[in-house]
PDB file of C-alpha atoms in Angstrom:
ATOM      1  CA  UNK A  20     -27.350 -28.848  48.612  1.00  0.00           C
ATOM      2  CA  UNK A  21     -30.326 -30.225  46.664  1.00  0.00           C
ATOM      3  CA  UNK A  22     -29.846 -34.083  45.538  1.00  0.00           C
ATOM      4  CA  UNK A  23     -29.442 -33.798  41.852  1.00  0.00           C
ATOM      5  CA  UNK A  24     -26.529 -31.512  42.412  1.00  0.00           C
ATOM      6  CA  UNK A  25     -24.361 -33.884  44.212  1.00  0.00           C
ATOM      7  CA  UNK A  26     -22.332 -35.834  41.656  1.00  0.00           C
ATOM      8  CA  UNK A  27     -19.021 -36.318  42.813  1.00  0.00           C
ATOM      9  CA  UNK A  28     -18.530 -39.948  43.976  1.00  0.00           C
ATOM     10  CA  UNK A  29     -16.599 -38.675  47.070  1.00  0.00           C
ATOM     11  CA  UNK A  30     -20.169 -36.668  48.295  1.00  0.00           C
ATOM     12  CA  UNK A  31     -21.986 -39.508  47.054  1.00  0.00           C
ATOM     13  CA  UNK A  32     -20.446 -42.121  49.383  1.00  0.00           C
ATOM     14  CA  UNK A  33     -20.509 -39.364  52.126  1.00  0.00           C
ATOM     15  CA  UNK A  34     -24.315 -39.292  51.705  1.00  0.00           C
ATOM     16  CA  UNK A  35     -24.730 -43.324  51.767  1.00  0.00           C
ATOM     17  CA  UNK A  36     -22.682 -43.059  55.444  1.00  0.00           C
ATOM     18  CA  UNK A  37     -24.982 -40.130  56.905  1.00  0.00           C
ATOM     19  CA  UNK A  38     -27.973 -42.059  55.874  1.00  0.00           C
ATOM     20  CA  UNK A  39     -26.777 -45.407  56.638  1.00  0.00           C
ATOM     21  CA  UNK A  40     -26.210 -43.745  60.202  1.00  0.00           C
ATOM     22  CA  UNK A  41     -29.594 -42.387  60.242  1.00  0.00           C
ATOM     23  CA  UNK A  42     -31.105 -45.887  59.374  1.00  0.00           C
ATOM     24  CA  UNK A  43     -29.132 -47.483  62.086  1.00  0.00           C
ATOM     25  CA  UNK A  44     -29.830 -44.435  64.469  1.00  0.00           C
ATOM     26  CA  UNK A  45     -33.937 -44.722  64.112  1.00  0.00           C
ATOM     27  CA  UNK A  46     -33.857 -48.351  64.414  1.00  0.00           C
ATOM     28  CA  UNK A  47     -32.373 -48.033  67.820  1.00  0.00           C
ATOM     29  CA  UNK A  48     -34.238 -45.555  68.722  1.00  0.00           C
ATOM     30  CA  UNK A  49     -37.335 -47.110  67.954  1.00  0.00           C
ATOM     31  CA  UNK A  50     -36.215 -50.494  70.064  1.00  0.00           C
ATOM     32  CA  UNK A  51     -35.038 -48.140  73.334  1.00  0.00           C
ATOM     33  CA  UNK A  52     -38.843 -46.286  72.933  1.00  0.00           C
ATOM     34  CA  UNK A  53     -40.343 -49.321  72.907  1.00  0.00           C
ATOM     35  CA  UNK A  54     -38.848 -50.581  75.497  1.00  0.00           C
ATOM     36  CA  UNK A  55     -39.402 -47.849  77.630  1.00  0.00           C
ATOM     37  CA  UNK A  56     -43.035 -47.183  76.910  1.00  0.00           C
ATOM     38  CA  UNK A  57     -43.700 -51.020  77.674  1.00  0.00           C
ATOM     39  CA  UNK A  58     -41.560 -51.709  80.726  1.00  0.00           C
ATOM     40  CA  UNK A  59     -41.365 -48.015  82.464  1.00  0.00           C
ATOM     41  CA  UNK A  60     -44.326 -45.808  81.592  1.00  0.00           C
ATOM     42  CA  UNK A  61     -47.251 -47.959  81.364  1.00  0.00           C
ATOM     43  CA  UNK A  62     -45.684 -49.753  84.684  1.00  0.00           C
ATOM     44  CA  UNK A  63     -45.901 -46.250  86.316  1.00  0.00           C
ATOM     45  CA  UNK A  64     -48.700 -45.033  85.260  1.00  0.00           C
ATOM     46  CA  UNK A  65     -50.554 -48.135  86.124  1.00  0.00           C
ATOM     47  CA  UNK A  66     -48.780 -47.760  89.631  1.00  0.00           C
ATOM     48  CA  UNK A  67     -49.946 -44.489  90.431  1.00  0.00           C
ATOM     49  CA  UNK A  68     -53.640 -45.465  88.703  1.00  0.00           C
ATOM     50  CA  UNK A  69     -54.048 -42.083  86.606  1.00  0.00           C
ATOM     51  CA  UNK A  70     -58.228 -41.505  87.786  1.00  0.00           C
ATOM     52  CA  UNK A  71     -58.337 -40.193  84.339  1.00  0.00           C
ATOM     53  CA  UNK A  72     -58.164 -42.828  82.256  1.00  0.00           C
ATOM     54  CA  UNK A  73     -59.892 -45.174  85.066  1.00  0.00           C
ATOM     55  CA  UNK A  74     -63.281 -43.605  84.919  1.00  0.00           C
ATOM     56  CA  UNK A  75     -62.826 -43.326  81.318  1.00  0.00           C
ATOM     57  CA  UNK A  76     -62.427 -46.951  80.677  1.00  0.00           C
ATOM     58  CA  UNK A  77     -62.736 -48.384  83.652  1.00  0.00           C
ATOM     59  CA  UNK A  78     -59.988 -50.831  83.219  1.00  0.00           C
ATOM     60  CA  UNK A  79     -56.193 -50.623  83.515  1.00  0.00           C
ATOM     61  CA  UNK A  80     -54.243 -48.565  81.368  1.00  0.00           C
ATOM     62  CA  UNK A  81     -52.481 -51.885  79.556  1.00  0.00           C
ATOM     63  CA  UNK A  82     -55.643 -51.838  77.547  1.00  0.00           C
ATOM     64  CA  UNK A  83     -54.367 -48.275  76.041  1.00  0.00           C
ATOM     65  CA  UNK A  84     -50.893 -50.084  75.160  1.00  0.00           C
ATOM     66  CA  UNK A  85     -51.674 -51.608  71.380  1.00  0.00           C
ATOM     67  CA  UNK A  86     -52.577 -48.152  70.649  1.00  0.00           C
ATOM     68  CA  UNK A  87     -49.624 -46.622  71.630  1.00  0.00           C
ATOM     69  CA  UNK A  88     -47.820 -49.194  70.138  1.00  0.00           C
ATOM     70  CA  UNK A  89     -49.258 -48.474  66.705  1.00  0.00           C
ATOM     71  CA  UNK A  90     -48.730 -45.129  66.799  1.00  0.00           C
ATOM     72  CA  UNK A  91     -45.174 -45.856  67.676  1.00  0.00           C
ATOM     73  CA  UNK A  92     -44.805 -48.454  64.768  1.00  0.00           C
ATOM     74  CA  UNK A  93     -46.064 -45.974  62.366  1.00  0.00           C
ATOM     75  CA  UNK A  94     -43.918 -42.983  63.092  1.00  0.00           C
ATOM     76  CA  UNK A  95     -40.548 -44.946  63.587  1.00  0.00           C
ATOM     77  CA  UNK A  96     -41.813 -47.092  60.711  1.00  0.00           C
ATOM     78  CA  UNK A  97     -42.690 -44.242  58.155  1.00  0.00           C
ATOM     79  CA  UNK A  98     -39.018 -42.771  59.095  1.00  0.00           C
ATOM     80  CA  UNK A  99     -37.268 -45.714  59.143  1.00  0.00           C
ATOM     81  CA  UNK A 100     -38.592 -46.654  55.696  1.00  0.00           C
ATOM     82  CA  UNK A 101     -37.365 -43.207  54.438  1.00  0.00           C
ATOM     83  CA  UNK A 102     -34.021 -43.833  55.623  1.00  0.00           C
ATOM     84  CA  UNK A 103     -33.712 -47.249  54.053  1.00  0.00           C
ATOM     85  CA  UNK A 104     -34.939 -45.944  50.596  1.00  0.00           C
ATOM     86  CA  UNK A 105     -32.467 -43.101  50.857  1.00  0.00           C
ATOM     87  CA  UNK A 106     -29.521 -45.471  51.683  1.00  0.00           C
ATOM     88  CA  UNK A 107     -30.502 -46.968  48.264  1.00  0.00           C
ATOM     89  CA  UNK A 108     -31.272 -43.709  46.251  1.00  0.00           C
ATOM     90  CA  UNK A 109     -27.410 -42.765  47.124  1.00  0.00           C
ATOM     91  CA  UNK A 110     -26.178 -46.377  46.249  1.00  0.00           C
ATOM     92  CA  UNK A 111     -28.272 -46.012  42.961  1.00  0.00           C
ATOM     93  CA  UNK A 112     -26.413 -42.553  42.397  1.00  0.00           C
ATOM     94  CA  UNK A 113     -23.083 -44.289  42.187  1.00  0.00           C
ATOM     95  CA  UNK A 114     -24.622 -45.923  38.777  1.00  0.00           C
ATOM     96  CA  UNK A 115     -27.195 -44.327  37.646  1.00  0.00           C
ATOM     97  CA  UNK A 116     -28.463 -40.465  37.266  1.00  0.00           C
ATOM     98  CA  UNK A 117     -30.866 -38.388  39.862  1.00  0.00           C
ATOM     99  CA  UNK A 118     -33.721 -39.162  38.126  1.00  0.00           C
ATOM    100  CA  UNK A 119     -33.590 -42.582  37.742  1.00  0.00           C
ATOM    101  CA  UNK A 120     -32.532 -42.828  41.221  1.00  0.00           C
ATOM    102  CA  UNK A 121     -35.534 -41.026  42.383  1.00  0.00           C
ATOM    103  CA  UNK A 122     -37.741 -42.731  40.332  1.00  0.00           C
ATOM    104  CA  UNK A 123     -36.684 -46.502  42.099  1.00  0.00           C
ATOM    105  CA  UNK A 124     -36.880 -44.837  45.088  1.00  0.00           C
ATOM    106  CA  UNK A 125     -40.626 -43.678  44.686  1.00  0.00           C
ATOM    107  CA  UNK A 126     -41.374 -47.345  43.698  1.00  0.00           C
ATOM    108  CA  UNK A 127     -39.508 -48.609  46.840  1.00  0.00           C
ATOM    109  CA  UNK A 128     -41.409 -45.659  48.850  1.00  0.00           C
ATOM    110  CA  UNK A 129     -45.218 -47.160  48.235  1.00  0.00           C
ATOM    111  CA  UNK A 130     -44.346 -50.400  48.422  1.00  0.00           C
ATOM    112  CA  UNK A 131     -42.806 -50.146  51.884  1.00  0.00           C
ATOM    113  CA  UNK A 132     -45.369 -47.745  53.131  1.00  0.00           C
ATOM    114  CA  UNK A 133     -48.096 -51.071  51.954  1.00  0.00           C
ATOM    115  CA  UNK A 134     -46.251 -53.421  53.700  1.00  0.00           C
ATOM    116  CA  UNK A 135     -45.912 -51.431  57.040  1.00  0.00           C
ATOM    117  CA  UNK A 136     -49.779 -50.543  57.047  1.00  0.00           C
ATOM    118  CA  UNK A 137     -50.485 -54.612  55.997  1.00  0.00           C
ATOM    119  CA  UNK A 138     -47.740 -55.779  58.773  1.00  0.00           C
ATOM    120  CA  UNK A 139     -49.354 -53.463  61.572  1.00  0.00           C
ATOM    121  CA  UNK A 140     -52.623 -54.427  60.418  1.00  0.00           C
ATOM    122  CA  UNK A 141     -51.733 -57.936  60.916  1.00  0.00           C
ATOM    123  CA  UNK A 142     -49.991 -57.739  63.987  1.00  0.00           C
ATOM    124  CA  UNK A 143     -52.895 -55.513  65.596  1.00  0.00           C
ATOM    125  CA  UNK A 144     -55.635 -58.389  65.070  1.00  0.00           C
ATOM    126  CA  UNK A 145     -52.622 -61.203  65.895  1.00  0.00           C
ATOM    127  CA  UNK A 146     -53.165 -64.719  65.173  1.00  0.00           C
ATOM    128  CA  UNK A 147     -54.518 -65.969  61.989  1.00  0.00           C
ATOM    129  CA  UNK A 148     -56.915 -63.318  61.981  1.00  0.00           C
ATOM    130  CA  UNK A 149     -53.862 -61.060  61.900  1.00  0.00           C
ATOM    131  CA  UNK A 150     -52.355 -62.925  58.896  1.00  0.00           C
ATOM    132  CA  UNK A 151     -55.792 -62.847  57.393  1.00  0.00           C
ATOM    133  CA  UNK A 152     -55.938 -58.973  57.798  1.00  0.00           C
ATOM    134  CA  UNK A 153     -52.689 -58.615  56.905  1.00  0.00           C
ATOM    135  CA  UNK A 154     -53.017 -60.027  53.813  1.00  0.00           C
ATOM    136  CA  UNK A 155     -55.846 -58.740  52.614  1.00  0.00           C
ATOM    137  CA  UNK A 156     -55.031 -54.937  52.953  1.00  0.00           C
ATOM    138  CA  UNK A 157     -51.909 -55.768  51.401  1.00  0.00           C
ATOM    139  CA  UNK A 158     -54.751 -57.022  48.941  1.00  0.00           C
ATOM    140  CA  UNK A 159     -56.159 -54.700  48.460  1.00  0.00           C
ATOM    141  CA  UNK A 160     -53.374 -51.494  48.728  1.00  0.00           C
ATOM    142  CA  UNK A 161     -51.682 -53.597  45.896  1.00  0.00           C
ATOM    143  CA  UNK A 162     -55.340 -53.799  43.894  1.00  0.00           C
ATOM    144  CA  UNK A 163     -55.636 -49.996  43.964  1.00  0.00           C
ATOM    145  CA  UNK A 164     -52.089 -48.807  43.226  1.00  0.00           C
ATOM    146  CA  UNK A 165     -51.814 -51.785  40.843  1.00  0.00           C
ATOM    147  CA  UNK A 166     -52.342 -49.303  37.928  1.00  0.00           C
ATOM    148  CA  UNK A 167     -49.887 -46.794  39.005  1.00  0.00           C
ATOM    149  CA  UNK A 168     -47.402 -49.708  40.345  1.00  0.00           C
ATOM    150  CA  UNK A 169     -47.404 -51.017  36.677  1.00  0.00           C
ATOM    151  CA  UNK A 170     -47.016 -47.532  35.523  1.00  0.00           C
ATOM    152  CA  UNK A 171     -44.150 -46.845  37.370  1.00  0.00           C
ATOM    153  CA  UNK A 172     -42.151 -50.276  36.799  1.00  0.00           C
ATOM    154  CA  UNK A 173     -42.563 -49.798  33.236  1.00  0.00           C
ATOM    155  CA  UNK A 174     -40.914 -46.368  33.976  1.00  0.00           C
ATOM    156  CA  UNK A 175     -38.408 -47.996  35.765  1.00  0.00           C
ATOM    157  CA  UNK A 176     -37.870 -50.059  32.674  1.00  0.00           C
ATOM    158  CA  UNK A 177     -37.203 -47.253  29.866  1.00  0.00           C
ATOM    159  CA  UNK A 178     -35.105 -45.592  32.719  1.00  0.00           C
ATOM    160  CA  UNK A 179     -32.900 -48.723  33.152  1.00  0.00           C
ATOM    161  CA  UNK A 180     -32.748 -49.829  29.352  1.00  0.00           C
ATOM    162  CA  UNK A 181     -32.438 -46.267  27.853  1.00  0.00           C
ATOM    163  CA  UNK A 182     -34.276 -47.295  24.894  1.00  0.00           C
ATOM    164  CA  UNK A 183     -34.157 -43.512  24.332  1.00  0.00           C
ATOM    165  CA  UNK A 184     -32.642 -40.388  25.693  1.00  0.00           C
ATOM    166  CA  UNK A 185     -33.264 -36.625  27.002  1.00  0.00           C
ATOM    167  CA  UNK A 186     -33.249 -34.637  23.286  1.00  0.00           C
ATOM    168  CA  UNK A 187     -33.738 -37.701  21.013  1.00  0.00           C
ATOM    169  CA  UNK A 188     -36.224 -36.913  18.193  1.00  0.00           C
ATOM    170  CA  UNK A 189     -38.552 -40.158  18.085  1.00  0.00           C
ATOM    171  CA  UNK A 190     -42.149 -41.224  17.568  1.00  0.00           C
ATOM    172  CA  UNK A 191     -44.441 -42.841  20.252  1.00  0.00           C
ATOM    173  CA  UNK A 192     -47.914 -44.072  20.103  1.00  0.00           C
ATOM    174  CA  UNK A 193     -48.313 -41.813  16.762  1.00  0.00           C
ATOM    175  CA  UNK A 194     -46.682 -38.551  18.621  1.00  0.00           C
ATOM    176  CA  UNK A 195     -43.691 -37.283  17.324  1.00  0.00           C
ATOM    177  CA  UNK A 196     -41.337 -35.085  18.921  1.00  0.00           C
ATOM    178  CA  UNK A 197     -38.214 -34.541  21.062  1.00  0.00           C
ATOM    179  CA  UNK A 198     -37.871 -35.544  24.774  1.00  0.00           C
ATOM    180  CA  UNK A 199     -37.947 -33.722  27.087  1.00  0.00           C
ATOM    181  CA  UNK A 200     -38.172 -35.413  30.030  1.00  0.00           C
ATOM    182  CA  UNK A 201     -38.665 -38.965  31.559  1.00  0.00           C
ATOM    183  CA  UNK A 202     -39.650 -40.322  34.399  1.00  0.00           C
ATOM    184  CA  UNK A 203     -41.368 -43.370  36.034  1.00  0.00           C
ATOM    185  CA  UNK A 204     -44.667 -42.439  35.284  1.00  0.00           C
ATOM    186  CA  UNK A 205     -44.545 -40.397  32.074  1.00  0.00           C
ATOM    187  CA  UNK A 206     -42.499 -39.451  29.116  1.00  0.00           C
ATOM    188  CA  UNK A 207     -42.696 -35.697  27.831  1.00  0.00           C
ATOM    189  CA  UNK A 208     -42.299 -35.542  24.359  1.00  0.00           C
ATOM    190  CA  UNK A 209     -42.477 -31.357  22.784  1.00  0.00           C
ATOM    191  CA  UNK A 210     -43.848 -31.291  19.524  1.00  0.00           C
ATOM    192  CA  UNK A 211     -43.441 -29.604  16.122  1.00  0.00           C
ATOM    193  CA  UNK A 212     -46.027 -27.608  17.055  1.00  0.00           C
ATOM    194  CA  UNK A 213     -44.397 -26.698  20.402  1.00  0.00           C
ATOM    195  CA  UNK A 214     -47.225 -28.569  22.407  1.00  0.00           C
ATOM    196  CA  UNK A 215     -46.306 -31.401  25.068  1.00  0.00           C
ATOM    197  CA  UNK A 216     -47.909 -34.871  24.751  1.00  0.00           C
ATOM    198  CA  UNK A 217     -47.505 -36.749  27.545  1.00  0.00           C
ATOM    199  CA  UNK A 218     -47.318 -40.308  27.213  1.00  0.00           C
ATOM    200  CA  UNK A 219     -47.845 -42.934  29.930  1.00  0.00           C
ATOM    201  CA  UNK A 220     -45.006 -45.271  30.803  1.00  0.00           C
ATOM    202  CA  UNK A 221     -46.893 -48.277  30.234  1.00  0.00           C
ATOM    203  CA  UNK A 222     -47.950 -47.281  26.824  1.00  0.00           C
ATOM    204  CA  UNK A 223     -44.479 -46.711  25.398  1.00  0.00           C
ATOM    205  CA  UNK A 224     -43.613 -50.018  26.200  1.00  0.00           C
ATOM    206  CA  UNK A 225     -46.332 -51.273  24.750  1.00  0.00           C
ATOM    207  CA  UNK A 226     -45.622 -50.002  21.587  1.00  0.00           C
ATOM    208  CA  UNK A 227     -43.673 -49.465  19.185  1.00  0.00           C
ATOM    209  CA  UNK A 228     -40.593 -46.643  19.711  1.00  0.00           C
ATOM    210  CA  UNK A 229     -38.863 -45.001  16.180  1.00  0.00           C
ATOM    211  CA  UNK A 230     -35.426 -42.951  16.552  1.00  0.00           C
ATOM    212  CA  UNK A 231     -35.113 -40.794  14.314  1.00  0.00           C
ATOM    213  CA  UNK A 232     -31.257 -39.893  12.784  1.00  0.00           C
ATOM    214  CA  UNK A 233     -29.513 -36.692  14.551  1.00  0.00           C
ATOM    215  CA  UNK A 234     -29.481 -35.338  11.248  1.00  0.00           C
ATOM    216  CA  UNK A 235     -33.227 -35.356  10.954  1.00  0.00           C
ATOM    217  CA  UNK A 236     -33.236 -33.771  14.162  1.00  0.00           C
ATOM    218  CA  UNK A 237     -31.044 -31.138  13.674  1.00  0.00           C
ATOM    219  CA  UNK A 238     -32.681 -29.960  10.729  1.00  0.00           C
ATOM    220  CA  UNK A 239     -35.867 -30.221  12.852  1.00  0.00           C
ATOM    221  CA  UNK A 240     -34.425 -28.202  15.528  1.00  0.00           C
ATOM    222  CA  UNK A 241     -32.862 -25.101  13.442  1.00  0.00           C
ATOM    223  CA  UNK A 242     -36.412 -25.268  11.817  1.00  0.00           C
ATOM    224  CA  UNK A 243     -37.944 -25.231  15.078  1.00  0.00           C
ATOM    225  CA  UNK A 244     -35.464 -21.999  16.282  1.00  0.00           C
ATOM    226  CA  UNK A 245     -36.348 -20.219  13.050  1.00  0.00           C
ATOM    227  CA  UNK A 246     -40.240 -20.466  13.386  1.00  0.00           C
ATOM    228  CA  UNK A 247     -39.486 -18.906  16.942  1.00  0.00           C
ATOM    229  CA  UNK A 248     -37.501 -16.301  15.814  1.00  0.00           C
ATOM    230  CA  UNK A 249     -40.355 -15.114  13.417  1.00  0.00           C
TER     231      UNK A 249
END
């Protein structure tokens, strides 16, 4: 069943357990691999000194663990940030609608996708060279999404205040129409004319919004019908 179909509270809260138990699940996963990889295989392999990776390097394989580590970091990382954001999409759906659910949730997802790529960055180079690193990719990840970052929390704000709703007739940045649609990033207004402008989320709360009566609306809407009907 897609997401934005479940809206009973009873599905809902089943959907916070399963991914509340996925969460938990790749977390310990993550730990036993780990622990494996580190105190079993590279042990073993080192034991039975793979000729491989000896004329390769010509060193031990502990010199191939940070790598493997990474990787490991990365993958367990990626899904364990998934699960977390999920665990709060559901919690959000208790409240709020699908798409303003989704919406915090793709603002959670970059974030925590910077800060695993800074944190590994960091712990890679170790030290204060590590916190050096680390800091400065997170830097510079939040430099070049700081456009779309803005963007998105001023989505988040229009979704969480509701200055305006799906099918209101108002006026934005000089466009008039109906809305459409909202969503972190944009807002779809459909025009008179039947043309979509679509408006960045920053700009509409940097301006002024005007809500126009239902009545107004109405009128615009049978007029609207009628010009399609001819």
């Amino acid at each position: 069943m897609k997401e934005e179909n479940v809206s009973s509270e009873k599905e809902i809260r089943s959907k916070i357990a399963e991914s509340t138990a996925k969460l938990i699940a790749y977390i310990i996963v993550f730990v036993v691999v780990e622990a494996l990889v580190n105190n079993l295989l590279f042990p073993f392999l080192e034991s039975i000194r793979l000729n491989f990776f000896v004329t390769l390097s010509g060193s031990s394989l502990e010199g191939y663990k940070p790598y493997v580590n990474v990787l490991l970091s990365l993958a367990f990382g990626y899904l364990i940030i998934q699960a977390f954001i999920n665990v709060i999409y559901w919690n959000l759906r208790l409240k709020y609608d699908h798409s303003t659910s989704a919406s915090i949730r793709s603002v959670f997802r970059i974030v925590g996708v910077g800060a695993l790529v800074a944190a590994i960055a960091g712990a890679v180079a170790g030290g204060a060279s590590g916190v050096a690193l680390g800091g400065f990719i997170g830097v510079v990840v939040g430099f070049a999404s700081q456009q779309v970052l803005g963007q998105a929390l001023s989505g988040l704000f229009l979704l969480l205040s509701r200055p305006f709703k799906i099918k209101d007739h108002v006026s934005i940045t000089g466009d008039e129409g109906i809305v459409e649609e909202v969503t972190t990033l944009f807002t779809y207004l459909t025009k008179s004319d039947n043309t979509v402008a679509i408006i960045p989320s920053n700009l509409v709360i940097g301006n002024k919004i005007y809500l126009y009566p239902k009545t107004l609306q109405n009128e615009q809407g049978k007029e609207k019908n009628s010009q399609q009907n001819k």
